[in-house]
Short mmCIF file of C-alpha atoms in Angstrom, two decimals:
data_model
loop_
_atom_site.label_atom_id
_atom_site.label_comp_id
_atom_site.label_asym_id
_atom_site.label_seq_id
_atom_site.Cartn_x
_atom_site.Cartn_y
_atom_site.Cartn_z
CA MET G 1 -5.69 -10.18 -11.07
CA ARG G 2 -8.65 -10.14 -8.37
CA LEU G 3 -10.41 -6.89 -6.74
CA ILE G 4 -8.30 -7.29 -3.67
CA THR G 5 -5.03 -6.30 -5.46
CA HIS G 6 -7.06 -3.50 -8.22
CA ASN G 7 -7.71 -2.03 -5.46
CA MET G 8 -4.82 -1.19 -4.54
CA LEU G 9 -2.68 -0.65 -7.98
CA SER G 10 -2.94 2.73 -8.92
CA CYS G 11 -0.85 4.80 -11.63
CA ASN G 12 2.58 5.02 -11.79
CA ILE G 13 2.99 7.51 -14.71
CA LYS G 14 5.36 10.40 -13.39
CA GLY G 15 3.51 13.45 -13.01
CA VAL G 16 0.00 11.71 -12.42
CA THR G 17 -2.06 12.96 -9.23
CA ASN G 18 -4.99 11.04 -9.20
CA GLY G 19 -3.95 7.52 -10.58
CA PHE G 20 -6.05 5.82 -8.86
CA PRO G 21 -8.95 3.77 -8.72
CA LEU G 22 -7.93 2.13 -11.80
CA ARG G 23 -11.20 2.14 -14.47
CA ILE G 24 -11.38 -2.10 -15.36
CA GLU G 25 -12.51 -3.19 -18.38
CA ALA G 26 -13.13 -6.78 -18.48
CA GLY G 27 -12.46 -9.24 -21.33
CA ASN G 28 -12.63 -12.53 -19.69
CA VAL G 29 -14.01 -13.13 -16.42
CA ILE G 30 -13.64 -15.98 -14.49
CA LYS G 31 -14.45 -17.35 -11.36
CA LYS G 32 -12.26 -19.34 -8.91
CA GLU G 33 -12.99 -20.65 -5.43
CA VAL G 34 -11.65 -19.55 -2.84
CA ASP G 35 -11.58 -20.58 1.18
CA PHE G 36 -13.47 -18.27 2.82
CA ASN G 37 -11.43 -17.04 6.31
CA PRO G 38 -13.80 -14.38 8.11
CA ASP G 39 -10.81 -12.78 9.87
CA PHE G 40 -8.94 -12.11 6.96
CA ILE G 41 -12.36 -9.95 5.34
CA ARG G 42 -12.45 -8.69 9.22
CA HIS G 43 -8.54 -7.20 8.62
CA MET G 44 -8.92 -6.12 5.03
CA PHE G 45 -11.43 -4.14 5.47
CA ALA G 46 -10.09 -1.57 6.41
CA LYS G 47 -7.48 -0.90 3.83
CA LEU G 48 -9.79 -0.99 1.47
CA GLU G 49 -11.33 1.70 -0.78
CA TRP G 50 -15.04 0.76 -0.89
CA LYS G 51 -16.34 3.05 -3.85
CA ALA G 52 -13.09 1.41 -5.87
CA LEU G 53 -14.22 -1.47 -4.60
CA VAL G 54 -18.06 -1.58 -5.53
CA GLU G 55 -17.28 -0.09 -8.79
CA GLY G 56 -15.00 -2.65 -9.94
CA ALA G 57 -16.67 -5.33 -8.70
CA ARG G 58 -19.83 -3.94 -10.75
CA SER G 59 -17.12 -4.06 -14.24
CA MET G 60 -16.62 -7.34 -13.25
CA GLY G 61 -20.56 -8.38 -13.51
CA TYR G 62 -20.63 -8.75 -9.62
CA ALA G 63 -23.45 -6.23 -8.48
CA GLU G 64 -24.37 -7.69 -4.52
CA LEU G 65 -22.28 -5.18 -2.87
CA PRO G 66 -23.51 -2.29 -0.83
CA GLU G 67 -23.19 0.99 -2.23
CA ASP G 68 -22.09 2.51 1.40
CA SER G 69 -19.15 1.58 3.15
CA PRO G 70 -20.79 -0.92 6.33
CA ASP G 71 -20.04 0.03 9.75
CA ALA G 72 -18.21 -2.14 12.34
CA ALA G 73 -20.82 -3.97 14.12
CA VAL G 74 -22.48 -5.05 10.43
CA LEU G 75 -18.66 -6.72 9.82
CA GLU G 76 -19.38 -8.89 13.11
CA SER G 77 -22.32 -9.38 12.65
CA ASP G 78 -23.15 -10.40 9.97
CA GLU G 79 -21.68 -13.35 8.04
CA SER G 80 -23.06 -13.21 4.36
CA PHE G 81 -21.93 -9.55 3.74
CA LEU G 82 -18.80 -11.12 4.89
CA LYS G 83 -19.28 -14.10 2.76
CA LYS G 84 -20.24 -11.59 -0.50
CA LEU G 85 -17.41 -9.53 -0.19
CA HIS G 86 -14.83 -12.56 -0.22
CA HIS G 87 -16.27 -13.34 -2.99
CA ALA G 88 -15.75 -9.52 -4.80
CA LEU G 89 -12.45 -9.93 -3.05
CA LEU G 90 -10.70 -13.48 -3.82
CA GLU G 91 -12.81 -14.53 -6.16
CA LEU G 92 -13.75 -13.24 -8.96
CA HIS G 93 -10.82 -12.82 -12.12
CA LEU G 94 -9.99 -10.77 -14.57
CA GLU G 95 -8.33 -13.33 -17.25
CA GLU G 96 -8.16 -10.66 -20.14
CA GLY G 97 -8.90 -7.17 -21.01
CA ALA G 98 -7.41 -4.29 -19.88
CA LEU G 99 -6.96 -0.96 -16.44
CA VAL G 100 -7.11 2.53 -17.49
CA CYS G 101 -5.90 5.15 -15.66
CA PRO G 102 -8.57 7.73 -14.37
CA GLU G 103 -5.84 10.78 -15.14
CA THR G 104 -4.12 10.20 -18.30
CA GLY G 105 -6.33 7.63 -20.46
CA ARG G 106 -3.38 4.95 -20.12
CA LYS G 107 -4.40 0.98 -20.86
CA PHE G 108 -2.70 -1.67 -18.88
CA PRO G 109 -3.34 -4.92 -20.34
CA VAL G 110 -4.41 -7.58 -18.57
CA ASN G 111 -3.69 -10.83 -20.62
CA LYS G 112 -3.60 -14.09 -18.81
CA GLY G 113 -4.75 -12.64 -15.54
CA ILE G 114 -1.26 -10.70 -15.53
CA PRO G 115 -2.16 -7.05 -15.58
CA ASN G 116 1.20 -5.41 -17.57
CA MET G 117 2.26 -2.36 -15.69
CA LEU G 118 5.72 -2.00 -17.57
CA LEU G 119 5.95 2.06 -18.11
CA HIS G 120 7.69 3.33 -21.01
CA GLU G 121 10.17 5.06 -20.59
CA ASP G 122 9.00 8.26 -21.78
CA GLU G 123 6.71 8.05 -18.21
CA VAL G 124 8.85 7.35 -15.65
CA MET X 1 27.25 -20.55 -10.15
CA ALA X 2 30.83 -19.62 -12.51
CA ASN X 3 28.60 -16.00 -13.78
CA ARG X 4 26.88 -13.68 -12.04
CA PRO X 5 23.49 -13.23 -13.72
CA GLU X 6 23.06 -10.09 -13.79
CA LEU X 7 26.85 -9.69 -15.32
CA LEU X 8 25.46 -11.84 -18.44
CA ALA X 9 21.79 -9.65 -19.26
CA PRO X 10 18.98 -7.59 -17.19
CA PRO X 11 16.47 -10.01 -15.93
CA GLU X 12 13.81 -10.11 -18.39
CA ILE X 13 15.91 -11.04 -21.33
CA PHE X 14 18.05 -13.83 -19.10
CA TYR X 15 14.82 -14.90 -17.88
CA ASP X 16 13.49 -16.60 -21.33
CA GLU X 17 11.16 -19.25 -21.52
CA THR X 18 13.73 -21.60 -21.82
CA GLU X 19 15.72 -20.00 -18.28
CA ALA X 20 12.15 -20.13 -16.65
CA ARG X 21 10.96 -24.04 -17.44
CA LYS X 22 15.27 -24.59 -16.45
CA TYR X 23 15.08 -22.50 -13.02
CA THR X 24 11.68 -24.46 -12.14
CA SER X 25 12.63 -27.28 -12.64
CA SER X 26 15.42 -27.71 -11.01
CA SER X 27 15.12 -29.48 -8.20
CA ARG X 28 18.04 -27.83 -6.28
CA ILE X 29 16.51 -24.48 -7.13
CA VAL X 30 12.98 -25.51 -6.02
CA ASP X 31 14.79 -26.72 -2.41
CA ILE X 32 17.06 -23.56 -1.73
CA GLN X 33 13.82 -20.92 -2.63
CA ALA X 34 11.64 -22.74 -0.21
CA LYS X 35 14.93 -22.74 2.80
CA LEU X 36 15.28 -19.00 1.83
CA SER X 37 11.44 -17.94 1.56
CA GLU X 38 10.79 -19.90 4.71
CA ARG X 39 13.50 -18.07 6.70
CA ALA X 40 12.29 -14.49 4.51
CA LEU X 41 9.04 -15.24 6.56
CA GLU X 42 10.22 -16.06 9.98
CA LEU X 43 12.02 -12.77 10.39
CA LEU X 44 8.97 -11.45 9.08
CA ALA X 45 7.84 -12.14 12.34
CA LEU X 46 3.95 -11.42 12.26
CA PRO X 47 2.23 -11.44 14.59
CA GLU X 48 0.97 -15.32 15.47
CA ASP X 49 -2.83 -15.03 15.63
CA GLY X 50 -3.88 -16.95 13.09
CA VAL X 51 -4.99 -14.56 10.94
CA PRO X 52 -3.81 -14.53 6.60
CA ARG X 53 -1.88 -11.75 5.82
CA PHE X 54 -2.14 -9.90 2.45
CA LEU X 55 2.49 -9.91 1.77
CA LEU X 56 3.95 -9.46 -1.08
CA ASP X 57 6.91 -10.96 -2.55
CA ILE X 58 9.47 -8.54 -4.84
CA GLY X 59 10.81 -10.34 -7.93
CA CYS X 60 8.43 -13.52 -7.64
CA GLY X 61 9.53 -15.29 -10.50
CA SER X 62 7.86 -18.74 -11.71
CA GLY X 63 6.14 -18.33 -7.70
CA LEU X 64 8.48 -20.73 -6.31
CA SER X 65 8.65 -18.24 -2.79
CA GLY X 66 5.15 -17.49 -3.16
CA GLU X 67 3.32 -20.93 -2.57
CA THR X 68 5.99 -21.19 0.69
CA ILE X 69 3.40 -17.91 1.10
CA SER X 70 0.43 -20.09 0.83
CA GLU X 71 1.26 -23.02 2.63
CA TYR X 72 1.98 -20.30 5.75
CA GLY X 73 -1.78 -19.61 4.93
CA HIS X 74 -1.01 -16.57 3.73
CA HIS X 75 -2.34 -14.15 0.32
CA TRP X 76 0.01 -12.24 -1.40
CA LEU X 77 0.41 -10.42 -4.33
CA GLY X 78 4.00 -11.26 -6.91
CA LEU X 79 5.69 -8.68 -9.03
CA ASP X 80 8.31 -9.71 -11.78
CA ILE X 81 9.61 -8.28 -14.81
CA SER X 82 10.08 -11.42 -17.10
CA ALA X 83 6.77 -12.43 -18.62
CA SER X 84 8.67 -16.33 -19.23
CA MET X 85 8.98 -16.70 -15.45
CA LEU X 86 5.13 -15.13 -14.69
CA ASN X 87 4.14 -17.37 -17.41
CA VAL X 88 5.21 -20.74 -16.16
CA ALA X 89 4.19 -19.13 -12.04
CA VAL X 90 -0.09 -19.34 -14.33
CA GLU X 91 0.58 -22.69 -15.75
CA ARG X 92 2.04 -23.64 -11.75
CA GLU X 93 -1.90 -22.31 -11.27
CA VAL X 94 -0.06 -20.11 -8.32
CA GLU X 95 -2.70 -18.68 -5.70
CA GLY X 96 -1.75 -15.16 -5.06
CA ASP X 97 -2.17 -11.98 -7.80
CA LEU X 98 1.01 -11.76 -10.27
CA LEU X 99 2.14 -8.49 -11.81
CA LEU X 100 4.50 -7.91 -14.38
CA GLY X 101 6.16 -4.95 -13.77
CA ASP X 102 10.03 -3.36 -13.31
CA MET X 103 10.33 -2.31 -9.48
CA GLY X 104 13.06 -0.35 -10.72
CA GLN X 105 9.22 2.11 -12.01
CA GLY X 106 8.18 2.15 -8.48
CA LEU X 107 5.93 -0.37 -6.59
CA GLY X 108 2.74 1.63 -7.58
CA LEU X 109 0.41 0.51 -4.62
CA ARG X 110 -1.35 2.53 -2.45
CA PRO X 111 -0.71 3.93 1.04
CA GLY X 112 -0.09 1.54 3.74
CA VAL X 113 -1.92 -1.95 2.27
CA ILE X 114 0.92 -4.57 1.99
CA ASP X 115 1.04 -6.24 5.93
CA GLY X 116 4.40 -7.28 4.82
CA ALA X 117 6.88 -7.88 1.99
CA ILE X 118 9.99 -9.99 0.77
CA SER X 119 12.20 -10.73 -1.64
CA ILE X 120 14.12 -13.63 -2.90
CA SER X 121 17.69 -12.96 -4.62
CA ALA X 122 15.90 -10.12 -6.66
CA VAL X 123 16.93 -6.83 -5.62
CA GLN X 124 20.31 -6.89 -6.76
CA TRP X 125 18.91 -6.90 -10.25
CA LEU X 126 18.47 -3.38 -9.36
CA CYS X 127 22.61 -2.62 -8.99
CA ASN X 128 23.18 -2.90 -12.85
CA ALA X 129 22.47 -0.14 -15.14
CA ASP X 130 20.67 -3.15 -17.56
CA LYS X 131 19.88 0.01 -20.59
CA THR X 132 21.48 3.79 -20.98
CA SER X 133 18.63 5.38 -19.21
CA HIS X 134 18.97 3.59 -16.39
CA GLU X 135 20.13 4.78 -12.69
CA PRO X 136 20.89 2.36 -10.38
CA ARG X 137 20.72 5.04 -7.92
CA LEU X 138 17.39 5.73 -8.77
CA ARG X 139 15.54 2.99 -9.26
CA LEU X 140 17.01 1.65 -5.84
CA LYS X 141 15.40 5.06 -4.48
CA ALA X 142 11.86 4.84 -6.55
CA PHE X 143 12.05 1.35 -5.64
CA PHE X 144 12.87 1.94 -1.67
CA GLY X 145 10.31 4.86 -1.71
CA SER X 146 7.65 3.07 -2.36
CA LEU X 147 7.73 0.43 -0.93
CA TYR X 148 7.85 2.89 2.31
CA ARG X 149 4.71 3.97 1.29
CA CYS X 150 3.07 1.00 0.53
CA LEU X 151 4.06 -0.94 3.70
CA SER X 152 1.57 -0.24 7.15
CA ARG X 153 2.73 0.44 9.79
CA GLY X 154 5.17 -1.86 11.94
CA ALA X 155 5.42 -4.09 8.98
CA ARG X 156 8.70 -5.26 7.45
CA ALA X 157 10.16 -6.32 4.41
CA VAL X 158 13.03 -9.28 4.64
CA PHE X 159 15.52 -9.01 1.04
CA GLN X 160 17.74 -11.83 0.57
CA VAL X 161 20.40 -10.90 -1.20
CA TYR X 162 22.74 -11.56 -3.27
CA PRO X 163 25.29 -9.05 -3.59
CA GLU X 164 28.08 -9.29 -5.78
CA ASN X 165 30.94 -6.91 -3.37
CA ILE X 166 30.38 -4.82 0.06
CA LYS X 167 29.99 -1.73 -2.33
CA GLN X 168 26.58 -2.80 -3.44
CA ARG X 169 25.43 -3.96 -0.06
CA GLU X 170 26.45 -0.45 1.48
CA LEU X 171 24.53 0.88 -2.26
CA ILE X 172 21.00 -1.01 -1.39
CA LEU X 173 21.91 0.10 2.94
CA ARG X 174 21.76 3.77 2.35
CA GLN X 175 18.80 3.99 -0.05
CA ALA X 176 16.52 1.82 2.00
CA LEU X 177 17.74 4.37 5.17
CA GLN X 178 16.90 7.01 3.38
CA ALA X 179 14.17 5.82 2.43
CA GLY X 180 12.87 5.73 5.72
CA PHE X 181 13.23 2.43 6.54
CA GLY X 182 15.91 0.88 9.87
CA GLY X 183 16.76 -2.19 10.26
CA GLY X 184 19.66 -4.46 10.13
CA LEU X 185 21.76 -7.19 8.94
CA VAL X 186 20.94 -10.85 9.48
CA VAL X 187 23.43 -13.05 8.36
CA ASP X 188 22.97 -17.03 8.73
CA TYR X 189 25.94 -19.51 8.66
CA PRO X 190 28.37 -16.54 8.09
CA HIS X 191 31.43 -18.98 8.16
CA SER X 192 30.51 -21.20 5.89
CA THR X 193 30.94 -19.92 2.55
CA LYS X 194 28.37 -21.98 1.13
CA LYS X 195 25.63 -21.91 3.05
CA ARG X 196 26.10 -18.52 4.08
CA LYS X 197 22.93 -15.80 2.90
CA GLU X 198 22.34 -12.98 3.87
CA PHE X 199 18.77 -11.37 4.73
CA LEU X 200 17.93 -7.20 4.74
CA VAL X 201 15.57 -6.60 7.21
CA LEU X 202 13.75 -3.41 7.01
CA THR X 203 10.76 -1.79 9.11
CA CYS X 204 9.15 1.43 9.46
CA GLY X 205 7.23 2.63 12.35
CA SER X 206 8.29 1.37 15.54
CA VAL X 207 10.04 -1.28 15.81
CA GLN X 208 8.44 -3.64 18.84
CA THR X 209 10.28 -6.83 18.57
CA SER X 210 13.60 -7.27 17.81
CA ILE X 211 15.54 -8.62 15.25
CA GLN X 212 16.93 -11.93 15.59
CA THR X 213 20.21 -12.45 15.42
CA GLY X 214 21.28 -15.39 12.31
CA LYS X 215 21.36 -19.30 12.32
CA ASN X 216 24.63 -20.56 14.06
CA GLU X 217 25.39 -24.20 14.16
CA CYS X 218 27.15 -23.44 18.28
CA ASP X 219 26.04 -20.58 20.51
CA GLU X 220 28.02 -18.30 19.18
CA GLY X 221 26.70 -14.93 18.56
CA CYS X 222 27.19 -14.66 14.66
CA SER X 223 28.37 -11.29 12.46
CA GLU X 224 25.17 -9.45 12.91
CA ASP X 225 25.64 -6.06 11.29
CA ASP X 226 22.82 -3.74 12.37
CA PHE X 227 22.72 -0.40 11.30
CA SER X 228 20.72 2.94 12.66
CA GLU X 229 20.04 6.18 11.55
CA ASP X 230 22.63 8.58 11.68
CA GLU X 231 21.59 11.83 9.95
CA GLU X 232 24.78 13.94 10.04
CA SER X 233 27.13 11.71 7.71
CA GLY X 234 24.37 8.36 6.66
CA MET X 235 27.41 6.18 7.66
CA VAL X 236 26.82 2.26 7.81
CA SER X 237 28.59 0.77 10.74
CA MET X 238 29.58 -2.77 10.56
CA SER X 239 31.06 -4.84 13.16
CA ASP X 240 32.73 -8.15 13.32
CA ARG X 241 32.75 -9.86 16.02
CA ASN X 242 34.58 -13.14 14.92
CA ARG X 243 38.39 -12.29 13.27
CA PRO X 244 40.09 -15.62 11.95
CA ARG X 245 42.14 -16.35 14.82
CA LYS X 246 46.14 -17.12 14.04
CA ARG X 247 45.90 -21.34 13.44
CA GLN X 248 48.32 -23.45 15.29
CA LYS X 249 50.02 -25.25 13.31
CA PRO X 250 50.73 -29.47 14.64
CA ASN X 251 53.77 -28.89 16.05
CA LYS X 252 56.89 -31.44 15.60
CA LYS X 253 55.50 -34.34 17.95
CA GLY X 254 52.33 -34.47 15.43
CA LYS X 255 48.54 -33.38 15.86
CA THR X 256 48.15 -32.52 19.72
CA ARG X 257 45.10 -33.23 21.08
CA GLU X 258 44.36 -29.72 21.19
CA TRP X 259 44.63 -28.93 16.86
CA ILE X 260 42.63 -32.23 16.78
CA LEU X 261 40.08 -30.11 19.04
CA ARG X 262 40.33 -26.85 17.48
CA LYS X 263 39.31 -28.78 13.57
CA LYS X 264 36.74 -30.10 14.70
CA GLU X 265 35.12 -26.80 15.78
CA GLN X 266 36.35 -25.34 13.39
CA SER X 267 34.48 -27.64 11.23
CA ARG X 268 31.11 -27.50 13.06
CA ARG X 269 30.45 -24.15 13.72
CA LYS X 270 31.12 -24.70 9.95
CA GLY X 271 27.74 -26.43 9.53
CA ASN X 272 29.88 -30.59 9.06
CA ASP X 273 28.53 -33.57 10.74
CA VAL X 274 30.81 -33.86 13.97
CA PRO X 275 31.43 -37.31 16.11
CA ALA X 276 31.06 -35.76 19.45
CA ASP X 277 34.13 -35.12 21.62
CA SER X 278 35.51 -37.96 24.16
CA LYS X 279 38.45 -39.55 26.38
CA TYR X 280 39.15 -41.59 22.87
CA THR X 281 39.64 -38.09 21.00
CA GLY X 282 43.51 -37.54 19.88
CA ARG X 283 44.42 -40.61 21.59
CA LYS X 284 47.48 -42.30 20.49
CA ARG X 285 46.55 -45.39 18.76
CA LYS X 286 48.73 -48.88 18.30
CA SER X 287 50.94 -48.58 15.78
CA CYS X 288 49.50 -51.14 13.42
CA PHE X 289 47.51 -48.08 12.34
#
């Protein structure tokens, strides 16, 4: 699972109001190279929750992203920033670990890179 | 298929390891899935600006449809309930992220993050109650509601479905409407029982471009069923422009040229290869034939 997906996932348990972002417990993180496309990164930037991304990246061992969300000028001109964002979003894979709901503490295990988001009968 | 898989077992049990492998190694299925995915992507009408988008593949299974999405240059997130199918996807090293989840429990995605969603041969599984705690209507509601929320404005969802009967199709349509979607049903090759494929095209937010008409061999309009939000009665209006006409039996003198031409036209509409009509069509042959 990559950070681009983690940034969109929220806990779906009935009654939970603050299920985003899920905390990452990283067991095994690997890096896989992906072709860099600046247009895609700019397109996705508008949808990202920046703080969640920075925290998530740090849990996966990548601390190069700036704390504050950069403004539009940086997006247009600064290619090194875009490359860092690309690396964080698309190239870091969480293979083994867990995602933890911030409100209930419920753990969603991650195996072979696939998070198990199936809810139990009483959580629906 | 002789038996519909939905009637045999719930999807996470039907698609066990053996079935998952069988499904993915059948070249016929791989081919069909590729064609259906291409058509679904076409119907998504993503802007042609060369910017890759982030799509959702619902019921992604072993990643057959996801591979088509990657081929078109987009990034994707796949959801499926069968761990065995997802394991095959991991083996095939698909480029999208995979989630093990039940679409009937809601998608659990933040609002407005998805640029488009496709689903190939998956949504009909929602219509069967596989556990005593399941109520299909509630599951469909959870699914469509969460899908509507996570799609960005102007994004579309395209589902290729195999509804068991009209009731099932109407159930799916009604739940989609209630969630706030607009859209229509696109039917390719409506006259051919073998080639016929149905695509449910849902839109949220304003619709800028019109929805394509279904494919057909000749240029006649084909049965395209539009529905619009009718809040009072919640009705879905369907129109069938192509009623079957009475066939003309060959008269006592033998098969007339007119009859032959009509039969050839019918065959063309089904999508078969038919020789072109000429002055020789239906011409009286010499007695030795």
